[in-house]
Tab-separated table of C-alpha atoms in Angstrom:
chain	number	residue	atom	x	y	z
A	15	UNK	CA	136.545	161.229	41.636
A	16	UNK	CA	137.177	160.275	37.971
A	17	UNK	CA	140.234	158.859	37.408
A	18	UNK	CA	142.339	160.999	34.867
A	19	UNK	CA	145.352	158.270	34.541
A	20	UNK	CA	145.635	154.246	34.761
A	21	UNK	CA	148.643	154.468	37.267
A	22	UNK	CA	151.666	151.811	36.807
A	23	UNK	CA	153.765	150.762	39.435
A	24	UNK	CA	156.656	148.728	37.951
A	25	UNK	CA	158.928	145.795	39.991
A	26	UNK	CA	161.524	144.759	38.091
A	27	UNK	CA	163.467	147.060	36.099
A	28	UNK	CA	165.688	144.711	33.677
A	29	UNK	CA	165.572	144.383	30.092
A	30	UNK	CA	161.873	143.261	29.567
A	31	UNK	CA	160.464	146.238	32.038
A	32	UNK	CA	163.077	148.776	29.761
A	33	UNK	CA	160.909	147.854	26.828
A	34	UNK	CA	157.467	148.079	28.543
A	35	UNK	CA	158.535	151.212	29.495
A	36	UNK	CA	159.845	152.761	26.275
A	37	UNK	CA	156.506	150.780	24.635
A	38	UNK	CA	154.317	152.873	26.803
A	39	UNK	CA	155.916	155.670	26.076
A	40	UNK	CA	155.997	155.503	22.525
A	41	UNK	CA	152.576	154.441	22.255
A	42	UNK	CA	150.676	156.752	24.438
A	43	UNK	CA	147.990	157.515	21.819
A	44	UNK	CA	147.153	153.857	21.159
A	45	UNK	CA	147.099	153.430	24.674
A	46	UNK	CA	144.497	156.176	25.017
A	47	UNK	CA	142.715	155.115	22.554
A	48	UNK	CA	141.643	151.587	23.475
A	49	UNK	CA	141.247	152.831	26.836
A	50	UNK	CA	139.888	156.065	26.956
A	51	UNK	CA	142.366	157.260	29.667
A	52	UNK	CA	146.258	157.594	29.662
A	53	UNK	CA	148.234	154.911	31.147
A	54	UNK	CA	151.361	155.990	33.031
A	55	UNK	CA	154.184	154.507	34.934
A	56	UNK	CA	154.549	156.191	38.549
A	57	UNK	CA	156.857	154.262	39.792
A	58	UNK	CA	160.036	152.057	39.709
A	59	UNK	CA	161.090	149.456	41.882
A	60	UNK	CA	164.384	147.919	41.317
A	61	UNK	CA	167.547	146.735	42.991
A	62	UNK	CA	169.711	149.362	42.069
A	63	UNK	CA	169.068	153.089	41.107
A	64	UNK	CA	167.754	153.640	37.510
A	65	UNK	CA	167.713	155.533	34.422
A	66	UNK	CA	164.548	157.600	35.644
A	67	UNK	CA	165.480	158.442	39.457
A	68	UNK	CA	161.993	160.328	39.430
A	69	UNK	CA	160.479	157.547	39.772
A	70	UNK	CA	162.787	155.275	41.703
A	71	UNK	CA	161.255	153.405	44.250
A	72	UNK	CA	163.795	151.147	46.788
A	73	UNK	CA	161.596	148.883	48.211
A	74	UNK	CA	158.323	147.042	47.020
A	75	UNK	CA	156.316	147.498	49.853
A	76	UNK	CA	155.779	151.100	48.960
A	77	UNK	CA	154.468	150.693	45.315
A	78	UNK	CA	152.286	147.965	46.721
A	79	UNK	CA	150.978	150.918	49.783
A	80	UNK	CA	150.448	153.490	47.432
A	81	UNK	CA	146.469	154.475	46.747
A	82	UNK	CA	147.228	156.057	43.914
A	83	UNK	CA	148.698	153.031	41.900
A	84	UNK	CA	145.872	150.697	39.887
A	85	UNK	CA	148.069	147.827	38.645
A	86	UNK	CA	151.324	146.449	39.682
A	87	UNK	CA	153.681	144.742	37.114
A	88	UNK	CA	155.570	142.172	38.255
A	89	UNK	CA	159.282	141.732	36.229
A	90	UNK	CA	161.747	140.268	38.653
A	91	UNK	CA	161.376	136.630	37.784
A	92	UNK	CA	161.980	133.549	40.039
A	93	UNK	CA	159.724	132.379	43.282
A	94	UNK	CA	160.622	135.197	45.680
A	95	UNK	CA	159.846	137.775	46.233
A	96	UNK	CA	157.638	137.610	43.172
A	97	UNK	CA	155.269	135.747	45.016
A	98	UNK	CA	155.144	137.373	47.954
A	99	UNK	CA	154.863	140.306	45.764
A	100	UNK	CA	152.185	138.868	43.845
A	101	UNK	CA	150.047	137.685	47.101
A	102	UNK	CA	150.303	141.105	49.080
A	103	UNK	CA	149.508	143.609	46.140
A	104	UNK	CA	146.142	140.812	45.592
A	105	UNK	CA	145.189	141.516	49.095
A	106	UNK	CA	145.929	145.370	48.834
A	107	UNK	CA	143.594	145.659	45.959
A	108	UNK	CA	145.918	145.677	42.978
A	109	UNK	CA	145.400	144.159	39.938
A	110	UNK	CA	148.651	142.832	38.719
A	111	UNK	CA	150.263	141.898	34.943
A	112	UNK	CA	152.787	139.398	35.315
A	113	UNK	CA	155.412	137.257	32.836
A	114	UNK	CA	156.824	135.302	36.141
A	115	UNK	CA	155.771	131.220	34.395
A	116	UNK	CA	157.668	130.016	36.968
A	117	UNK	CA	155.601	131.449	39.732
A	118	UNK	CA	152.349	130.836	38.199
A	119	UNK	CA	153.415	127.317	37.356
A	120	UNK	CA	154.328	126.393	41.221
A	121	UNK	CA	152.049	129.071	43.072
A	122	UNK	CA	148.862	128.221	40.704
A	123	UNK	CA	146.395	127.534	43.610
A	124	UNK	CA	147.690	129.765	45.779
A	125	UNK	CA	147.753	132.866	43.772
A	126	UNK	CA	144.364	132.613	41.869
A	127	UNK	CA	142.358	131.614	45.033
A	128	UNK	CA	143.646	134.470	46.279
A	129	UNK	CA	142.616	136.972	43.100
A	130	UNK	CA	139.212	135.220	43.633
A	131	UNK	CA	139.016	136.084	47.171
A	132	UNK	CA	139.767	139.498	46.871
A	133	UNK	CA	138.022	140.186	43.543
A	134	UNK	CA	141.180	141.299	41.523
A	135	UNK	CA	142.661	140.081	38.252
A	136	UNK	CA	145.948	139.130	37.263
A	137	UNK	CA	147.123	138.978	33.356
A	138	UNK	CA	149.641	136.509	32.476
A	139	UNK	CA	149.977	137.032	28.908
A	140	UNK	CA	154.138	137.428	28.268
A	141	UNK	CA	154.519	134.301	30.955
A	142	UNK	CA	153.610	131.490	27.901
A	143	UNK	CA	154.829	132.127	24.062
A	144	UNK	CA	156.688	135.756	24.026
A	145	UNK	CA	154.089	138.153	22.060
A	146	UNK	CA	151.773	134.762	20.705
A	147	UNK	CA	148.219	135.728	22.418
A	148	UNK	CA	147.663	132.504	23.513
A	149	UNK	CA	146.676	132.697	26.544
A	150	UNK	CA	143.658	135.557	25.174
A	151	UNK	CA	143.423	133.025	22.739
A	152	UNK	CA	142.423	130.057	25.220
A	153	UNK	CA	140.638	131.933	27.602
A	154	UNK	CA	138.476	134.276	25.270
A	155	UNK	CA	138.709	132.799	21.416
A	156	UNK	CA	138.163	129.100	22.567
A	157	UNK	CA	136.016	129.828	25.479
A	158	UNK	CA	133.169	127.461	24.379
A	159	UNK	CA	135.351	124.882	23.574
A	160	UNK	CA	136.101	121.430	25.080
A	161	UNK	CA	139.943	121.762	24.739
A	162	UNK	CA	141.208	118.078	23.432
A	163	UNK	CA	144.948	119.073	23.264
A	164	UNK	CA	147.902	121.387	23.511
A	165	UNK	CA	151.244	120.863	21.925
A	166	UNK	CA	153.552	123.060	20.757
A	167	UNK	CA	157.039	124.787	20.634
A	168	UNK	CA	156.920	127.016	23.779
A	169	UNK	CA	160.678	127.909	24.704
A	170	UNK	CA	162.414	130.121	21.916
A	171	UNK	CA	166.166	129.235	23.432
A	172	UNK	CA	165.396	125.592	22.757
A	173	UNK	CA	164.336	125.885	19.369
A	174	UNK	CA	167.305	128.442	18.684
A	175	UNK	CA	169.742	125.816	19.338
A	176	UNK	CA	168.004	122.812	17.627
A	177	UNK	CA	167.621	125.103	14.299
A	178	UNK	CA	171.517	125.663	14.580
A	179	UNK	CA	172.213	122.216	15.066
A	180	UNK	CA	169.826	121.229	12.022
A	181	UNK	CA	170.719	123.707	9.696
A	182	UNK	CA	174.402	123.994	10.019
A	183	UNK	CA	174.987	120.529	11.512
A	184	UNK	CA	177.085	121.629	14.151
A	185	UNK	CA	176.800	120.140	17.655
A	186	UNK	CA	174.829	120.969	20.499
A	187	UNK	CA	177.961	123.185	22.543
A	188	UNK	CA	178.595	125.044	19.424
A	189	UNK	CA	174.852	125.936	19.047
A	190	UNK	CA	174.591	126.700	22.517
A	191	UNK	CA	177.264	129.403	22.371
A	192	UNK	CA	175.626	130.464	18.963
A	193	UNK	CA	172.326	130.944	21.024
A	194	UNK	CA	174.109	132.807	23.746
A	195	UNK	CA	176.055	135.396	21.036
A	196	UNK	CA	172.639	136.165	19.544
A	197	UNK	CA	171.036	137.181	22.793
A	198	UNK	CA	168.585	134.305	22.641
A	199	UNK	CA	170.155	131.977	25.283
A	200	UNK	CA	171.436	132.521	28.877
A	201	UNK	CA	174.805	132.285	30.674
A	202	UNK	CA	173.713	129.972	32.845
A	203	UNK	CA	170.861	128.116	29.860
A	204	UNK	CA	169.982	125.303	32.274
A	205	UNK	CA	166.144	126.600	32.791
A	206	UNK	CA	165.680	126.394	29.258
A	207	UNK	CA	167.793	123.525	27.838
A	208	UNK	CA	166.308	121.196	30.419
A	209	UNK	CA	163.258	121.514	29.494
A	210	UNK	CA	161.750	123.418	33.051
A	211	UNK	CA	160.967	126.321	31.244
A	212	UNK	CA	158.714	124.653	28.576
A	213	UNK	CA	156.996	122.420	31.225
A	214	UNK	CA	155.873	125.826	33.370
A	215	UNK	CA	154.478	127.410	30.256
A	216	UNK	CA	152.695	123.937	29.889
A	217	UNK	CA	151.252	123.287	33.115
A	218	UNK	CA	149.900	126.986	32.957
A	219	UNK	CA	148.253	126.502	29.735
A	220	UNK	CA	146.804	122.888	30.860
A	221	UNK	CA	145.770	124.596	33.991
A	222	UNK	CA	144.059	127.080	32.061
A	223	UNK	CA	142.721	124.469	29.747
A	224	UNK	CA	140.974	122.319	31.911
A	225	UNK	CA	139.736	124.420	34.787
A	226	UNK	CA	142.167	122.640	37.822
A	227	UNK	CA	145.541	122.857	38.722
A	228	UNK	CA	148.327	120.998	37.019
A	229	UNK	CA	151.591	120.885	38.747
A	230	UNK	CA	154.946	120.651	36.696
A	231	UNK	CA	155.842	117.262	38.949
A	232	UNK	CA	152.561	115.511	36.929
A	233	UNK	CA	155.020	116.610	33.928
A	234	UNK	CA	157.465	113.955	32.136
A	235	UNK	CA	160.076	116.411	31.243
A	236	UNK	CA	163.211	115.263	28.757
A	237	UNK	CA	165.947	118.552	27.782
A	238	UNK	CA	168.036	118.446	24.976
A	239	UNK	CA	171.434	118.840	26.513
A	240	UNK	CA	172.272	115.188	25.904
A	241	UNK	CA	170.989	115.119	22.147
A	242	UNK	CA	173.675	113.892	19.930
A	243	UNK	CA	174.461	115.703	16.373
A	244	UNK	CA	174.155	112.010	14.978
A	245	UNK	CA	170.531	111.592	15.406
A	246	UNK	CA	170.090	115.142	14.129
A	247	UNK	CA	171.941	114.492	11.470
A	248	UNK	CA	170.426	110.623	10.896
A	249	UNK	CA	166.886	112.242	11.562
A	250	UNK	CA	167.483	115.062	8.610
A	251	UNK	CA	168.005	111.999	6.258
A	252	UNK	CA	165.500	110.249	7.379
A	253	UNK	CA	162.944	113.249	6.954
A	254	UNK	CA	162.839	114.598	9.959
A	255	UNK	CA	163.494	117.422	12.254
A	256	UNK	CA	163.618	117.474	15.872
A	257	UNK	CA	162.072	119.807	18.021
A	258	UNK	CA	161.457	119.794	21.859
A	259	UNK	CA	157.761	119.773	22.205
A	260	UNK	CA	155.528	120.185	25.283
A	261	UNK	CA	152.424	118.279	24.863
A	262	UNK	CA	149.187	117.774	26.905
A	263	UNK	CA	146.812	115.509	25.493
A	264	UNK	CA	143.404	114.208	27.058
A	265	UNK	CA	142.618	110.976	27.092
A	266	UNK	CA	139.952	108.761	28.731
A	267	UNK	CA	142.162	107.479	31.161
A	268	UNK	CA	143.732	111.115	32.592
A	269	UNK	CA	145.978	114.205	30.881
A	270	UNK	CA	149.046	112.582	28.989
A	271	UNK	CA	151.907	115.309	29.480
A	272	UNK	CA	154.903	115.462	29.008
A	273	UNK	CA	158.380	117.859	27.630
A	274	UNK	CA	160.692	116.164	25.246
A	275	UNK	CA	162.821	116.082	21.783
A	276	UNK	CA	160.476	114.865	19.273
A	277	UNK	CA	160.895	113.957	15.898
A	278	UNK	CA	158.793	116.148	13.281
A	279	UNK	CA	158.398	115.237	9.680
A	280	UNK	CA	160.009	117.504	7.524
A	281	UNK	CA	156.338	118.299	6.265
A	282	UNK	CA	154.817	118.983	9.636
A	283	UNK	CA	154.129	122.333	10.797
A	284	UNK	CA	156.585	122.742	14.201
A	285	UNK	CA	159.213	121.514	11.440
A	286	UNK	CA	158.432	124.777	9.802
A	287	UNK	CA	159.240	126.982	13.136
A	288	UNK	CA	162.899	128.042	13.818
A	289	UNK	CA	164.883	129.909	15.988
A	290	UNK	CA	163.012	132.189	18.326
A	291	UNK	CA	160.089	131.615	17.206
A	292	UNK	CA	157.164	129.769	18.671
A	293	UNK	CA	154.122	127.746	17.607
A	294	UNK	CA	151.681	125.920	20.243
A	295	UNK	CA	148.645	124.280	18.198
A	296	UNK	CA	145.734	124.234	20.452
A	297	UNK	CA	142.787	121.603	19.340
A	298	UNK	CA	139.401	121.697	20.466
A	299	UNK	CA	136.201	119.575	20.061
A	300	UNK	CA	134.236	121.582	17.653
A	301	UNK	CA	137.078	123.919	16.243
A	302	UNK	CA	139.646	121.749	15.642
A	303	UNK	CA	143.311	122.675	15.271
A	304	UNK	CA	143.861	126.374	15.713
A	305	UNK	CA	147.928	127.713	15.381
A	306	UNK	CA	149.293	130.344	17.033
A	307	UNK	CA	153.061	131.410	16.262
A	308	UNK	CA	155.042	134.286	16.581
A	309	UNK	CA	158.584	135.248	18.251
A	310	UNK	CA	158.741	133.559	21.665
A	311	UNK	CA	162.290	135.373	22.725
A	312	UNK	CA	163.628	138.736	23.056
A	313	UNK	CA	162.866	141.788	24.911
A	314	UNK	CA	160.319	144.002	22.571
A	315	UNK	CA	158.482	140.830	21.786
A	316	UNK	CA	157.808	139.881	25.300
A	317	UNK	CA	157.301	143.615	26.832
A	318	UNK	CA	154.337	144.066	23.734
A	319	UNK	CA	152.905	140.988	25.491
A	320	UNK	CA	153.572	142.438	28.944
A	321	UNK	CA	151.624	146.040	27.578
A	322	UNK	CA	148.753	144.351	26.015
A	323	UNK	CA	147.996	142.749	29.183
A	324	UNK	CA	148.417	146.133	30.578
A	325	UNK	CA	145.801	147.664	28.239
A	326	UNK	CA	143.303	145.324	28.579
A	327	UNK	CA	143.199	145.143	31.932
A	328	UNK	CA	142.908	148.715	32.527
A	329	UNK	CA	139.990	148.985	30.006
A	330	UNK	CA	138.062	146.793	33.417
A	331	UNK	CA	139.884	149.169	35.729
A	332	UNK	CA	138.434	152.551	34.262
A	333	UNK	CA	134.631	151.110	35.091
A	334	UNK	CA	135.682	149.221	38.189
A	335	UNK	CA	134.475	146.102	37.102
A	336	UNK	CA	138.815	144.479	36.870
A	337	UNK	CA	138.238	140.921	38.659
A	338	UNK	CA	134.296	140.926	39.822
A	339	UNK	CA	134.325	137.844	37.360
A	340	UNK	CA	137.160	135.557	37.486
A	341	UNK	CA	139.496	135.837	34.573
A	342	UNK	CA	140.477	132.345	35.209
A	343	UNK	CA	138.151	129.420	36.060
A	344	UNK	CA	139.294	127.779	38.895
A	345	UNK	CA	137.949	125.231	41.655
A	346	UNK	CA	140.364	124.078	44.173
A	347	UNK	CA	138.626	121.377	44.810
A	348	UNK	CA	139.027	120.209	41.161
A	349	UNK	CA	141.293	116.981	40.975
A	350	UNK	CA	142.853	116.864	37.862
A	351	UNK	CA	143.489	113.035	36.747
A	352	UNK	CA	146.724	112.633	35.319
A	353	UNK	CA	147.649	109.846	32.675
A	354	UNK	CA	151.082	107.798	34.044
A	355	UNK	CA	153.407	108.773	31.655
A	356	UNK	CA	154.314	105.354	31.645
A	357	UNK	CA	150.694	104.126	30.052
A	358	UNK	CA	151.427	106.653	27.423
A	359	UNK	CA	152.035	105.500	23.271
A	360	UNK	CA	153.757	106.890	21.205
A	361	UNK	CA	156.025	105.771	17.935
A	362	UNK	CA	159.778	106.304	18.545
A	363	UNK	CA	163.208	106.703	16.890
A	364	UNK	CA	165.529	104.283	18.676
A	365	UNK	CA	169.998	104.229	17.982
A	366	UNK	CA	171.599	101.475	19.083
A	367	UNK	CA	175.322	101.355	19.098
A	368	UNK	CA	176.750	98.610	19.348
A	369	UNK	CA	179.089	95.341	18.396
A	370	UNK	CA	179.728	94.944	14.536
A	371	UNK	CA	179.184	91.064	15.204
A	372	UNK	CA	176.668	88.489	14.112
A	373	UNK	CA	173.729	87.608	16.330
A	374	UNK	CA	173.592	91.716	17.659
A	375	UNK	CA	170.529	92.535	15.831
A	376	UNK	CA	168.301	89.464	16.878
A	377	UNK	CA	169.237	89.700	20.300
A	378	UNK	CA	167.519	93.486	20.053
A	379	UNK	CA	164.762	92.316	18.165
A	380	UNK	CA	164.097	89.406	20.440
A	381	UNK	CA	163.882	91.672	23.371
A	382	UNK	CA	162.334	94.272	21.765
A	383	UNK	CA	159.718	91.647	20.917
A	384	UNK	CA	159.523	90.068	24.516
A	385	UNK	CA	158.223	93.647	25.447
A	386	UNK	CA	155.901	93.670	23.012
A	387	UNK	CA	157.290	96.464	20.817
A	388	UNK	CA	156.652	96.130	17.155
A	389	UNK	CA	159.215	97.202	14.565
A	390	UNK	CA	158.001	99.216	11.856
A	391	UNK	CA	161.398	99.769	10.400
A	392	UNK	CA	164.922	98.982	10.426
A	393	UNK	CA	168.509	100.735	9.067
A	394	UNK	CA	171.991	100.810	9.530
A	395	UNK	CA	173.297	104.480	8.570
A	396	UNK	CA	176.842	104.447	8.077
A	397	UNK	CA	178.216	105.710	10.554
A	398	UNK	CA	180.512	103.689	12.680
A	399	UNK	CA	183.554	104.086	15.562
A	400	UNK	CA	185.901	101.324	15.747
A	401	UNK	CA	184.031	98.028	16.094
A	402	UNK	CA	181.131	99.386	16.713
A	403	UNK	CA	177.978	100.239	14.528
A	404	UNK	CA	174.676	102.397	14.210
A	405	UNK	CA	171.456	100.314	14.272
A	406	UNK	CA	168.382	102.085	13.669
A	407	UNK	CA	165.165	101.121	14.674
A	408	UNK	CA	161.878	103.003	14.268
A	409	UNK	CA	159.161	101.280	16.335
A	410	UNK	CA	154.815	101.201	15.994
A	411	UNK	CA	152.993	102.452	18.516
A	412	UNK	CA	153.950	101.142	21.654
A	413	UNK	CA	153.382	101.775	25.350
A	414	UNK	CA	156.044	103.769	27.041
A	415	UNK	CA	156.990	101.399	30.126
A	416	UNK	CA	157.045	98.677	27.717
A	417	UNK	CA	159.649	100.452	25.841
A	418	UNK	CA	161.353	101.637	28.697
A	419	UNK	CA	161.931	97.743	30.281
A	420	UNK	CA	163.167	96.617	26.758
A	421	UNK	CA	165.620	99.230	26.981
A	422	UNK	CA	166.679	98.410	30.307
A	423	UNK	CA	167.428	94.981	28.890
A	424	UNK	CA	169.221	95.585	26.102
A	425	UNK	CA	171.375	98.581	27.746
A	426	UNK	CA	172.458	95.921	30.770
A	427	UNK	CA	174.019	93.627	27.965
A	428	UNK	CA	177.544	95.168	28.084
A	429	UNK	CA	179.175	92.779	25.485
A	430	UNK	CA	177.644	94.305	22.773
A	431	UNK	CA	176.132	97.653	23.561
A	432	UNK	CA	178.589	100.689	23.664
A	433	UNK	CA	176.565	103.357	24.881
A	434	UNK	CA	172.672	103.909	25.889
A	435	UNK	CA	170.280	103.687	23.484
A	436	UNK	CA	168.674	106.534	22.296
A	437	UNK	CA	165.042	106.846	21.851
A	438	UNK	CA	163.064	109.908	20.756
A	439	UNK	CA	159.323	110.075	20.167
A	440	UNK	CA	158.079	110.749	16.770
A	441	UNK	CA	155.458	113.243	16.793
A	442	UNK	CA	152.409	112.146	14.698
């Protein structure tokens, strides 16, 4: 019998499944057009009664049992029950939509063997960059292409706070709470501000990328809760801005990844990107750089990702042909080899603060030197507390664990260092 509507069955029913919902509703002729049958929502699954009791469903299990339902939406965020949600409407024969990053991120292997098995597809767009198509745009647009790198500006709360802190120069508590009164940051911001958030979206992309599995662990992952308003504010004049970038680069020796602050110059184009928005430059052998930016917060932004996803997938569902090829290309058996983030090289912004006495500065450079870390420049900003000063150092290219040991050094030497040193890669 031909179908006469693309069925929904919705889990999750907080403020990113409200907008899917009202999207749906107030697009039902673009909907229709672009896939030749109307899409409707038949059901609701949430934790408490909603706004539509007609179609108020209590428990999961029964959207996932019902024939008549063609995809499943998954809203509820978090491990569980998403993935158990995720797994059992696979091996029902739903196709699912999904923007759960966390659950992709940690349940990669298991949850796209099992679409393969059972021949079903899951879309994934609103789980990486808000309403960016990126992950369309990596699967389908670069789909010839040997993918070189990712890097980009992938959590919107992040960059909220950092544009705050930039702009207005006020610190990172007062930005946070800024962040949080706009709607853009949690109660709770922890996810987001220590950089997990950014390294799911990453290791799904990179997974995506280059055909394996990439786990967040193989992730060196830096937040920006400790970052001081001094090296924003030392960074501005220096012509820079700093951004928290998650980065996945391939190299001959393994994937170099990692999620941290970086400095941008004031000329580069994450520099250009602020508040919720997004940007995640994807570079491939024969295309080269290709941008794609957009708002990567809020709830409209990320339910038009979520009803894209559902559009397009229904377009395979109306001629029965949703997940007979894999949507994702995926071997289990793939080992992925990661680069030790310690072997990686980068150039970096180091503060020191320490004694205002003679001798400081060559004992740092001596170290620094032991390590083998070049310096490619040298300040003193003024900006001092008591007897202690600011020294500045920005280093060449230099290997990570190198730096690291130097540090280690130099922090141990009590009589003349106040605090730990900061050090912040400069994004080339």
């Amino acid at each position: 019998m031909e179908k006469k509507f693309i069925n929904v069955g919705l889990i999750g029913y907080g403020t990113v499944g409200k907008g899917v919902v009202k999207i749906l509703e107030e697009n039902k002729k673009i909907a229709l057009r672009k896939v030749g049958k109307a899409i409707q929502v038949k059901s609701i699954c949430d934790l408490n009664p909603i706004d539509k009791p007609e179609l108020y469903v209590k428990n999961f299990k029964d959207i996932i049992k019902d024939p008549q339902i063609d995809l499943i939406v998954e809203l509820i965020g978090g491990y569980e029950p998403a993935k158990t949600i995720i797994i059992e409407s696979l091996k029902a024969g739903k196709n699912i939509v999904t923007a759960n990053k966390a659950v992709l991120a940690k349940y990669w292997d298991q949850i796209f063997t099992t679409a393969q098995d059972f021949q079903k597809s899951i879309y994934y767009e609103a789980s990486v960059g808000g309403v960016i198509p990126v992950v369309q745009g990596l699967s389908d647009g670069l789909a010839s292409e040997e993918i070189l790198e990712i890097k980009g500006i992938l959590n919107g709360t992040t960059n909220f706070i950092l544009s705050e802190m930039t702009k207005n120069g006020v610190s990172y508590a007062t930005a946070l709470k800024n962040a949080q009164a706009a709607g853009f940051a949690e109660s709770d911001p922890s996810f987001d501000v220590n950089g997990t958030d950014t390294a799911n979206k990453l290791a799904i992309l990179s997974s995506l990328a280059w055909g394996g599995w990439i786990k967040v662990k193989d992730i060196s992952v830096t937040g920006i809760s400790d970052l001081d308003i001094k090296d924003v504010l030392i960074a501005k004049n220096f012509g820079y801005d700093i951004k928290l970038i998650g980065s996945a680069q391939k190299t001959k020796n393994g994937i170099d990844l990692s999620v941290q602050p970086c400095l941008v110059s004031h000329d580069h184009t994450f520099a250009t990107i602020e508040n919720e928005y997004n940007g995640i430059m994807i570079t491939g052998k024969d295309s080269g750089d290709v941008l794609f930016y957009g708002k990567g917060a809020g709830q409209l932004p990320a339910a038009s990702a979520v009803v894209s996803d559902i559009i397009n997938l229904s377009k395979f569902i109306v001629t029965n042909t949703a997940g007979i090829v894999s949507d994702v290309i995926y071997d289990k058996n793939k080992k992925i080899k990661i680069l030790n983030f310690g072997k990686s090289k980068a150039h970096y912004y180091l503060r020191f603060a320490v004694a205002d006495k003679p001798g400081v500065l060559s004992k740092i450079s001596g170290i620094l030197g032991k390590y083998k870390v070049s310096i490619a420049s040298l300040s003193q900003p003024e900006i001092c507390d008591n007897s202690y000063t600011n020294i500045i150092i920005i280093t060449h290219e230099t290997l990570c664990e190198n730096l690291k040991k130097s540090l280690k050094e130099i922090n141990a030497i009590k009589s003349i260092v106040k605090s730990k040193t900061v050090k912040i890669k400069i994004e080339s």
